[in-house]
């Protein structure tokens, strides 16, 4: 009887060690191609239909699209527009290059199932704000407005 109890305890101990290793691996591993929710929303903002006119992809100097690096928009984000990777630049880099045509996403406020945002593109005098909602695990535009100053 004691022998059976010892075997059961040993098996339980081995199982618990095995499971704790799995949990630890999951915590420490981060997929290389994992996209953050903020990065996903930023891409969706750039792709909003009512904003496409302001980018002027027909003007060679406007491509690739430039985006201001902020606390929300990180240098390592992979944002794309018109088949090219967007350049995410700091204020200093923009100033150094004399770049005036850059997008500023100055607000992305994420909640559980909503994301509010604000964008400006000063060279065109355009601004935009709106809200995404998460439905069935996907972010969808709920409403947004675009205006010119």
N, CA and C of each residue as an Amber inpcrd file, in Angstrom:
protein
   447
   0.8290000  -1.1930000   0.0000000   0.0000000   0.0000000   0.0000000
   0.8710000   1.2540000   0.0000000   1.9030000   1.2900000   0.8600000
   2.8020000   2.4380000   0.9010000   3.5460000   2.5960000  -0.4210000
   3.8850000   1.4660000  -1.0100000   4.5940000   1.4910000  -2.2930000
   3.7250000   2.1290000  -3.3830000   2.4460000   1.7780000  -3.4400000
   1.5160000   2.3460000  -4.4340000   1.3580000   3.8400000  -4.2040000
   1.2280000   4.2440000  -2.9580000   1.1000000   5.6740000  -2.6330000
   2.3620000   6.4180000  -3.0560000   3.5320000   5.8260000  -2.8600000
   4.7990000   6.4390000  -3.2630000   4.8910000   6.6040000  -4.7690000
   4.4530000   5.5930000  -5.5000000   4.4650000   5.6570000  -6.9720000
   3.5240000   6.7530000  -7.4610000   2.3440000   6.8180000  -6.8830000
   1.3620000   7.8490000  -7.2750000   1.9070000   9.2420000  -6.9900000
   2.5030000   9.4330000  -5.8140000   3.0830000  10.7360000  -5.4800000
   4.2220000  11.1090000  -6.4330000   5.0510000  10.1380000  -6.7900000
   6.1480000  10.3800000  -7.7290000   5.6030000  10.7980000  -9.0910000
   4.5830000  10.0980000  -9.5770000   3.9690000  10.4180000 -10.8680000
   3.3730000  11.8300000 -10.8300000   2.6610000  12.1460000  -9.7420000
   2.0770000  13.4800000  -9.6130000   3.1560000  14.5640000  -9.5920000
   4.2490000  14.2840000  -8.9120000   5.3560000  15.2310000  -8.8540000
   5.9570000  15.4460000 -10.2450000   6.1580000  14.3790000 -10.9840000
   6.7020000  14.4870000 -12.3440000   5.7550000  15.2510000 -13.2660000
   4.4690000  14.9820000 -13.1470000   3.4740000  15.6840000 -13.9790000
   3.4680000  17.1640000 -13.6610000   3.5170000  17.5090000 -12.3820000
   3.4890000  18.9260000 -12.0210000   4.7560000  19.6290000 -12.4930000
   5.9020000  18.9630000 -12.4440000   7.1470000  19.5650000 -12.9570000
   7.0570000  19.7710000 -14.4580000   6.5030000  18.8020000 -15.1510000
   6.3720000  18.8910000 -16.6060000   5.4760000  20.0620000 -16.9810000
   4.3570000  20.2490000 -16.3030000   3.4420000  21.3450000 -16.5950000
   4.0500000  22.7000000 -16.2710000   4.8140000  22.7720000 -15.1930000
   5.4120000  24.0590000 -14.8440000   6.4530000  24.4670000 -15.8800000
   7.1490000  23.4990000 -16.4780000   8.1000000  23.8130000 -17.5470000
   7.3650000  24.3930000 -18.7450000   6.2340000  23.8200000 -19.1040000
   5.4540000  24.3190000 -20.2270000   5.0090000  25.7580000 -19.9840000
   4.5410000  26.0280000 -18.8000000   4.0900000  27.3750000 -18.4670000
   5.2460000  28.3570000 -18.5680000   6.3940000  27.9870000 -18.0580000
   7.5600000  28.8650000 -18.0800000   7.9960000  29.1540000 -19.5190000
   7.9750000  28.1460000 -20.3630000   8.3540000  28.3350000 -21.7660000
   7.3880000  29.3020000 -22.4350000   6.1080000  29.1670000 -22.1750000
   5.1240000  30.0570000 -22.7740000   5.3480000  31.5020000 -22.3400000
   5.7070000  31.7080000 -21.0720000   5.9250000  33.0620000 -20.5700000
   7.1300000  33.7120000 -21.2290000   8.1940000  32.9380000 -21.4380000
   9.4360000  33.4980000 -21.9490000   9.5200000  33.5420000 -23.4620000
   8.7310000  32.7440000 -24.1500000   8.8310000  32.7330000 -25.6060000
   7.9250000  33.8000000 -26.2040000   8.4520000  34.5200000 -27.1730000
   7.6810000  35.5490000 -27.8610000   7.8860000  35.3460000 -29.3530000
   6.8280000  35.0240000 -30.0820000   6.9850000  34.7950000 -31.5070000
   7.5550000  36.0270000 -32.2070000   8.4420000  35.7970000 -33.1450000
   9.1010000  36.8810000 -33.8710000   8.0920000  37.7410000 -34.6470000
   7.0790000  37.1160000 -35.2070000   6.1440000  37.8280000 -36.0700000
   4.8720000  38.2620000 -35.3550000   4.9000000  38.2890000 -34.0490000
   3.7100000  38.6570000 -33.2820000   3.4440000  40.1510000 -33.4330000
   2.2250000  40.4950000 -33.7490000   1.8390000  41.8940000 -33.9180000
   1.0590000  42.3270000 -32.6850000   1.3680000  43.5030000 -32.1600000
   0.6590000  43.9990000 -30.9850000  -0.6890000  44.5790000 -31.4190000
  -1.5870000  44.7080000 -30.4620000  -2.8990000  45.2890000 -30.7530000
  -2.7560000  46.7370000 -31.2220000  -1.8350000  47.4790000 -30.6150000
  -1.6140000  48.8730000 -31.0080000  -1.0990000  48.9510000 -32.4350000
  -0.1840000  48.0580000 -32.7890000   0.3510000  48.0230000 -34.1580000
  -0.7520000  47.6890000 -35.1570000  -1.6070000  46.7540000 -34.7980000
  -2.7300000  46.3710000 -35.6550000  -3.6780000  47.5520000 -35.8650000
  -4.0110000  48.2550000 -34.7930000  -4.8950000  49.4230000 -34.8910000
  -4.2310000  50.5180000 -35.7190000  -2.9330000  50.7580000 -35.5130000
  -2.2190000  51.7820000 -36.2810000  -2.2920000  51.4730000 -37.7740000
  -2.1210000  50.2180000 -38.1440000  -2.2190000  49.8400000 -39.5620000
  -3.6340000  50.0840000 -40.0840000  -4.6160000  49.7110000 -39.2880000
  -6.0100000  49.9180000 -39.6990000  -6.3230000  51.4060000 -39.8660000
  -5.7330000  52.2390000 -39.0240000  -5.9370000  53.6860000 -39.1520000
  -5.3680000  54.1690000 -40.4810000  -4.1410000  53.7710000 -40.7940000
  -3.5160000  54.1880000 -42.0590000  -4.3270000  53.7450000 -43.2730000
  -5.0460000  52.6420000 -43.1370000  -5.7960000  52.0780000 -44.2600000
  -7.2440000  52.5580000 -44.3660000  -7.6720000  53.4610000 -43.4830000
  -9.0620000  53.9270000 -43.5390000  -9.3570000  54.5610000 -44.9010000
 -10.4550000  54.1730000 -45.5360000 -10.7600000  54.6380000 -46.8930000
 -10.7970000  56.1650000 -47.0530000 -11.3610000  56.8840000 -46.0840000
 -11.4930000  58.3390000 -46.2280000 -10.1710000  59.0860000 -46.0550000
  -9.0830000  58.3730000 -45.7250000  -7.7770000  59.0270000 -45.5530000
  -6.8730000  58.8750000 -46.7790000  -7.2410000  58.0370000 -47.7010000
  -6.3260000  57.6910000 -48.7950000  -5.9430000  58.8860000 -49.6670000
  -6.8380000  59.8380000 -49.8620000  -6.5650000  61.0040000 -50.7100000
  -5.3800000  61.8160000 -50.2100000  -5.1830000  61.8670000 -48.8980000
  -4.1830000  62.7660000 -48.3250000  -2.7480000  62.2850000 -48.5010000
  -2.5490000  61.0030000 -48.7540000  -1.1880000  60.4840000 -48.8650000
  -0.5090000  60.8530000 -50.1830000  -1.2720000  61.0550000 -51.2340000
  -0.7530000  61.3880000 -52.5670000   0.3750000  60.4520000 -53.0040000
   0.0600000  59.1610000 -53.1720000   1.1050000  58.2100000 -53.5800000
   1.6450000  58.4890000 -54.9870000   0.9230000  59.2920000 -55.7600000
   1.4000000  59.6300000 -57.1130000   2.5980000  60.5720000 -57.0550000
   2.8160000  61.2210000 -55.9100000   3.9800000  62.0810000 -55.7240000
   5.1260000  61.2380000 -55.1720000   6.1470000  61.0670000 -55.9830000
   7.2730000  60.1990000 -55.6420000   7.8690000  60.5130000 -54.2640000
   7.9700000  61.8070000 -53.9410000   8.5960000  62.2110000 -52.6780000
   7.7520000  61.8640000 -51.4480000   6.4910000  61.5140000 -51.6590000
   5.6310000  61.1690000 -50.5250000   5.7770000  59.7060000 -50.0920000
   6.4710000  58.9190000 -50.9040000   6.6460000  57.5040000 -50.5830000
   8.0840000  57.2200000 -50.1830000   8.2980000  56.3290000 -49.2620000
   7.2710000  55.6690000 -48.4610000   6.6370000  56.6420000 -47.4730000
   5.4720000  56.2580000 -46.9850000   4.7750000  57.0590000 -45.9830000
   5.6580000  57.1480000 -44.7380000   5.7040000  58.3320000 -44.1550000
   6.4700000  58.5450000 -42.9300000   5.5110000  58.7330000 -41.7560000
   5.8480000  58.1140000 -40.6300000   5.0210000  58.1780000 -39.4260000
   5.9140000  58.6080000 -38.2630000   5.4090000  59.5420000 -37.4590000
   6.1530000  60.0140000 -36.3010000   6.2000000  58.9360000 -35.2210000
   7.3940000  58.6550000 -34.7250000   7.5730000  57.7290000 -33.6090000
   7.0800000  58.4160000 -32.3280000   6.2560000  57.7140000 -31.5570000
   5.7320000  58.2330000 -30.2960000   5.7720000  57.1110000 -29.2590000
   5.2170000  57.3720000 -28.0940000   5.1240000  56.3150000 -27.0840000
   4.2650000  55.1590000 -27.5830000   3.2710000  55.4700000 -28.4170000
   2.3750000  54.4400000 -28.9300000   2.8880000  53.8120000 -30.2150000
   3.5010000  54.6180000 -31.0650000   3.9880000  54.1440000 -32.3660000
   5.4840000  53.8920000 -32.2460000   5.8380000  52.6390000 -32.1450000
   7.2200000  52.2590000 -31.8970000   7.9950000  52.0500000 -33.1900000
   9.2740000  52.2880000 -33.1130000  10.1830000  52.1690000 -34.2470000
  10.1090000  50.7850000 -34.8970000   9.8920000  49.7500000 -34.0940000
   9.9050000  48.3840000 -34.6190000   8.5610000  47.9240000 -35.1910000
   7.5650000  48.7880000 -35.2200000   6.2850000  48.4260000 -35.8330000
   6.4880000  48.1970000 -37.3260000   5.7440000  47.2640000 -37.8560000
   5.7880000  46.9790000 -39.2870000   4.4980000  47.5000000 -39.9210000
   4.5080000  48.7700000 -40.2710000   3.3610000  49.3970000 -40.9100000
   3.6540000  49.5010000 -42.4000000   2.6340000  49.2610000 -43.2080000
   2.8040000  49.2820000 -44.6530000   1.7440000  50.1480000 -45.3110000
   2.1350000  50.7570000 -46.4090000   1.1960000  51.5570000 -47.1850000
   1.6740000  51.5610000 -48.6210000   0.7710000  51.3020000 -49.5440000
   1.0580000  51.2800000 -50.9760000   2.1990000  50.3190000 -51.3100000
   2.1790000  49.1600000 -50.6560000   3.1600000  48.1160000 -50.9420000
   4.5570000  48.3960000 -50.4230000   4.7060000  49.4140000 -49.5980000
   6.0180000  49.7400000 -49.0430000   5.9310000  49.8090000 -47.5210000
   7.0420000  49.4990000 -46.8790000   7.1180000  49.6070000 -45.4250000
   7.1730000  51.0910000 -45.0600000   6.3050000  51.5060000 -44.1620000
   6.3170000  52.9020000 -43.6970000   7.5920000  53.1610000 -42.9000000
   8.1010000  54.3810000 -42.9970000   9.2670000  54.7750000 -42.2140000
   8.7660000  55.4040000 -40.9260000   9.1670000  54.8560000 -39.8030000
   8.7920000  55.4140000 -38.5100000  10.0060000  56.1870000 -38.0100000
   9.8330000  57.4940000 -37.8980000  10.9480000  58.3850000 -37.6050000
  10.6970000  59.2140000 -36.3500000  11.7640000  59.4790000 -35.6140000
  11.6660000  60.3310000 -34.4320000  11.5640000  61.7940000 -34.8760000
  11.2090000  62.6780000 -33.9520000  11.1590000  64.1150000 -34.2520000
  12.5130000  64.6060000 -34.7370000  13.5640000  64.1340000 -34.1020000
  14.9200000  64.5420000 -34.4700000  15.2600000  64.1050000 -35.8950000
  14.9110000  62.8800000 -36.2450000  15.1710000  62.3790000 -37.6030000
  14.3880000  63.1720000 -38.6410000  13.1280000  63.4650000 -38.3320000
  12.3030000  64.2520000 -39.2530000  12.9030000  65.6390000 -39.4600000
  13.3280000  66.2360000 -38.3650000  13.9150000  67.5730000 -38.4330000
  15.2270000  67.5460000 -39.2240000  16.0590000  66.5700000 -38.9400000
  17.3590000  66.4280000 -39.6060000  17.1860000  66.2510000 -41.1130000
  16.1920000  65.4580000 -41.5090000  15.9320000  65.1980000 -42.9280000
  15.0990000  66.3030000 -43.5760000  14.5540000  67.2010000 -42.7710000
  13.7020000  68.2610000 -43.3040000  12.3700000  67.7350000 -43.8230000
  11.9230000  66.6400000 -43.2620000  10.6860000  65.9880000 -43.7090000
   9.4620000  66.7090000 -43.1480000   8.5540000  67.0800000 -44.0400000
   7.3190000  67.7640000 -43.6310000   6.0870000  66.8780000 -43.8160000
   6.2180000  65.8460000 -44.6360000   5.0710000  64.9790000 -44.9520000
   5.1120000  63.7170000 -44.0920000   4.6280000  63.8510000 -42.8510000
   4.5830000  62.7010000 -41.9620000   3.2560000  62.6610000 -41.2270000
   2.8410000  61.4410000 -40.9580000   1.5900000  61.1760000 -40.2510000
   1.8810000  61.1580000 -38.7540000   0.9900000  61.7760000 -37.9910000
   1.0920000  61.7430000 -36.5360000  -0.1450000  61.0150000 -36.0000000
   0.0840000  59.8790000 -35.3920000  -1.0020000  59.1860000 -34.6830000
  -0.7720000  59.5190000 -33.2180000  -1.4430000  60.5640000 -32.7580000
  -1.1440000  61.0600000 -31.4150000  -2.0600000  60.5090000 -30.3320000
  -2.9700000  59.6260000 -30.7230000  -3.8130000  58.9910000 -29.7010000
  -4.2600000  57.6320000 -30.1850000  -3.9970000  56.6390000 -29.3880000
  -4.6330000  55.3260000 -29.5130000  -4.9160000  54.9100000 -28.0780000
  -6.1590000  54.9980000 -27.7070000  -6.5620000  54.6490000 -26.3430000
  -7.2980000  53.3140000 -26.4000000  -6.5940000  52.2810000 -25.9460000
  -7.1290000  50.9210000 -26.0250000  -7.8800000  50.5610000 -24.7530000
  -9.0590000  50.0190000 -24.9150000  -9.8060000  49.4090000 -23.8300000
 -10.0520000  47.9630000 -24.2290000 -10.8080000  47.2520000 -23.4460000
 -11.0260000  45.8320000 -23.7310000 -11.5950000  45.6130000 -25.1360000
 -12.6610000  46.3040000 -25.4720000 -13.3160000  46.0890000 -26.7560000
 -13.4660000  47.3580000 -27.5940000 -12.7580000  48.4210000 -27.2240000
 -12.7960000  49.6540000 -27.9980000 -11.3960000  50.2460000 -28.1140000
 -11.2030000  51.0060000 -29.1660000  -9.9340000  51.7240000 -29.3530000
 -10.2600000  53.0670000 -29.9980000  -9.9830000  54.1410000 -29.2810000
 -10.2030000  55.4820000 -29.8080000  -8.8740000  55.9820000 -30.3750000
  -8.9440000  56.7760000 -31.4370000  -7.7090000  57.2510000 -32.0510000
  -7.8540000  58.6750000 -32.5750000  -6.6900000  59.2740000 -32.8240000
  -6.6230000  60.5940000 -33.4560000  -5.3640000  60.6250000 -34.3240000
  -5.4890000  61.2040000 -35.4900000  -4.4000000  61.2820000 -36.4510000
  -4.3750000  62.6630000 -37.0760000  -3.1830000  63.1180000 -37.4340000
  -3.0940000  64.3560000 -38.2160000  -2.0020000  64.1960000 -39.2660000
  -2.1770000  64.9150000 -40.3640000  -1.2240000  64.9330000 -41.4740000
  -1.1170000  66.3970000 -41.8700000  -0.2410000  67.0920000 -41.1850000
  -0.1850000  68.5540000 -41.2460000   0.0920000  69.1080000 -42.6310000
   0.8840000  68.4120000 -43.4390000   1.2040000  68.9280000 -44.7650000
  -0.0590000  69.0830000 -45.6240000  -1.0830000  68.2860000 -45.3230000
  -2.3600000  68.3750000 -46.0270000  -3.4120000  69.1010000 -45.1970000
  -3.0780000  69.4470000 -43.9580000  -4.0490000  70.0990000 -43.0810000
  -5.1910000  69.1760000 -42.7160000  -4.9250000  67.8860000 -42.7310000
  -5.9740000  66.8940000 -42.4750000  -5.8570000  66.3140000 -41.0750000
  -7.0230000  66.0630000 -40.4870000  -7.0840000  65.4080000 -39.1860000
  -8.1960000  64.3690000 -39.2120000  -8.0960000  63.4370000 -38.3140000
  -9.0660000  62.3480000 -38.2640000  -9.1620000  61.8560000 -36.8240000
 -10.3490000  61.4860000 -36.4230000 -10.5130000  60.8180000 -35.1340000
 -11.6550000  59.8250000 -35.2660000 -11.6230000  58.8270000 -34.4020000
 -12.6720000  57.8240000 -34.4820000 -12.5090000  56.7340000 -33.4540000
 -13.2250000  55.6520000 -33.7160000 -13.2810000  54.5730000 -32.7370000
 -13.4210000  53.2320000 -33.4510000 -12.6310000  52.2660000 -32.9880000
 -12.7650000  50.8800000 -33.4280000 -13.4490000  50.1050000 -32.3180000
 -14.1740000  49.0540000 -32.6950000 -14.7320000  48.1380000 -31.7060000
 -14.2990000  46.7260000 -32.0820000 -14.1580000  45.9090000 -31.0540000
 -13.7700000  44.5190000 -31.3090000 -15.0290000  43.6700000 -31.3400000
 -15.2320000  43.0020000 -32.4670000 -16.3800000  42.1180000 -32.6270000
 -15.8640000  40.7540000 -33.0420000 -16.2570000  39.7380000 -32.3150000
 -15.8180000  38.3690000 -32.6040000 -14.3020000  38.2790000 -32.7550000
 -13.5790000  39.0000000 -31.9030000 -12.1250000  38.9460000 -31.9040000
 -11.4390000  39.8020000 -32.9540000 -12.2020000  40.5240000 -33.7780000
 -11.6250000  41.3660000 -34.8280000 -11.9410000  42.8290000 -34.5820000
 -10.9430000  43.6990000 -34.8360000 -11.1490000  45.1460000 -34.7160000
 -11.8020000  45.6660000 -35.9820000 -12.9410000  46.3520000 -35.8140000
 -13.6700000  46.9350000 -36.9490000 -13.9260000  48.4010000 -36.6490000
 -13.8750000  49.2050000 -37.6900000 -14.1200000  50.6380000 -37.5040000
 -15.5870000  50.8220000 -37.1170000 -15.8040000  51.5770000 -36.0720000
 -17.1660000  51.8770000 -35.6120000 -17.6310000  53.1950000 -36.2160000
 -16.7820000  54.2330000 -36.0720000 -17.0660000  55.5170000 -36.6900000
 -15.7860000  56.3220000 -36.7450000 -15.7040000  57.2320000 -37.7030000
 -14.5830000  58.1460000 -37.7660000 -14.9390000  59.3200000 -38.6480000
 -14.2630000  60.4200000 -38.4100000 -14.4840000  61.5890000 -39.2470000
 -13.1420000  62.1810000 -39.6360000 -13.1300000  62.7690000 -40.8110000
 -11.9230000  63.3940000 -41.3660000 -12.2870000  64.8280000 -41.6970000
 -11.3840000  65.7470000 -41.3980000 -11.6310000  67.1460000 -41.7300000
 -10.3200000  67.8180000 -42.1010000 -10.4490000  68.9230000 -42.7890000
  -9.2910000  69.7240000 -43.1720000  -9.3150000  71.0510000 -42.4090000
  -8.1470000  71.5250000 -42.0230000  -8.0390000  72.8150000 -41.3380000
  -7.8390000  73.9310000 -42.3520000
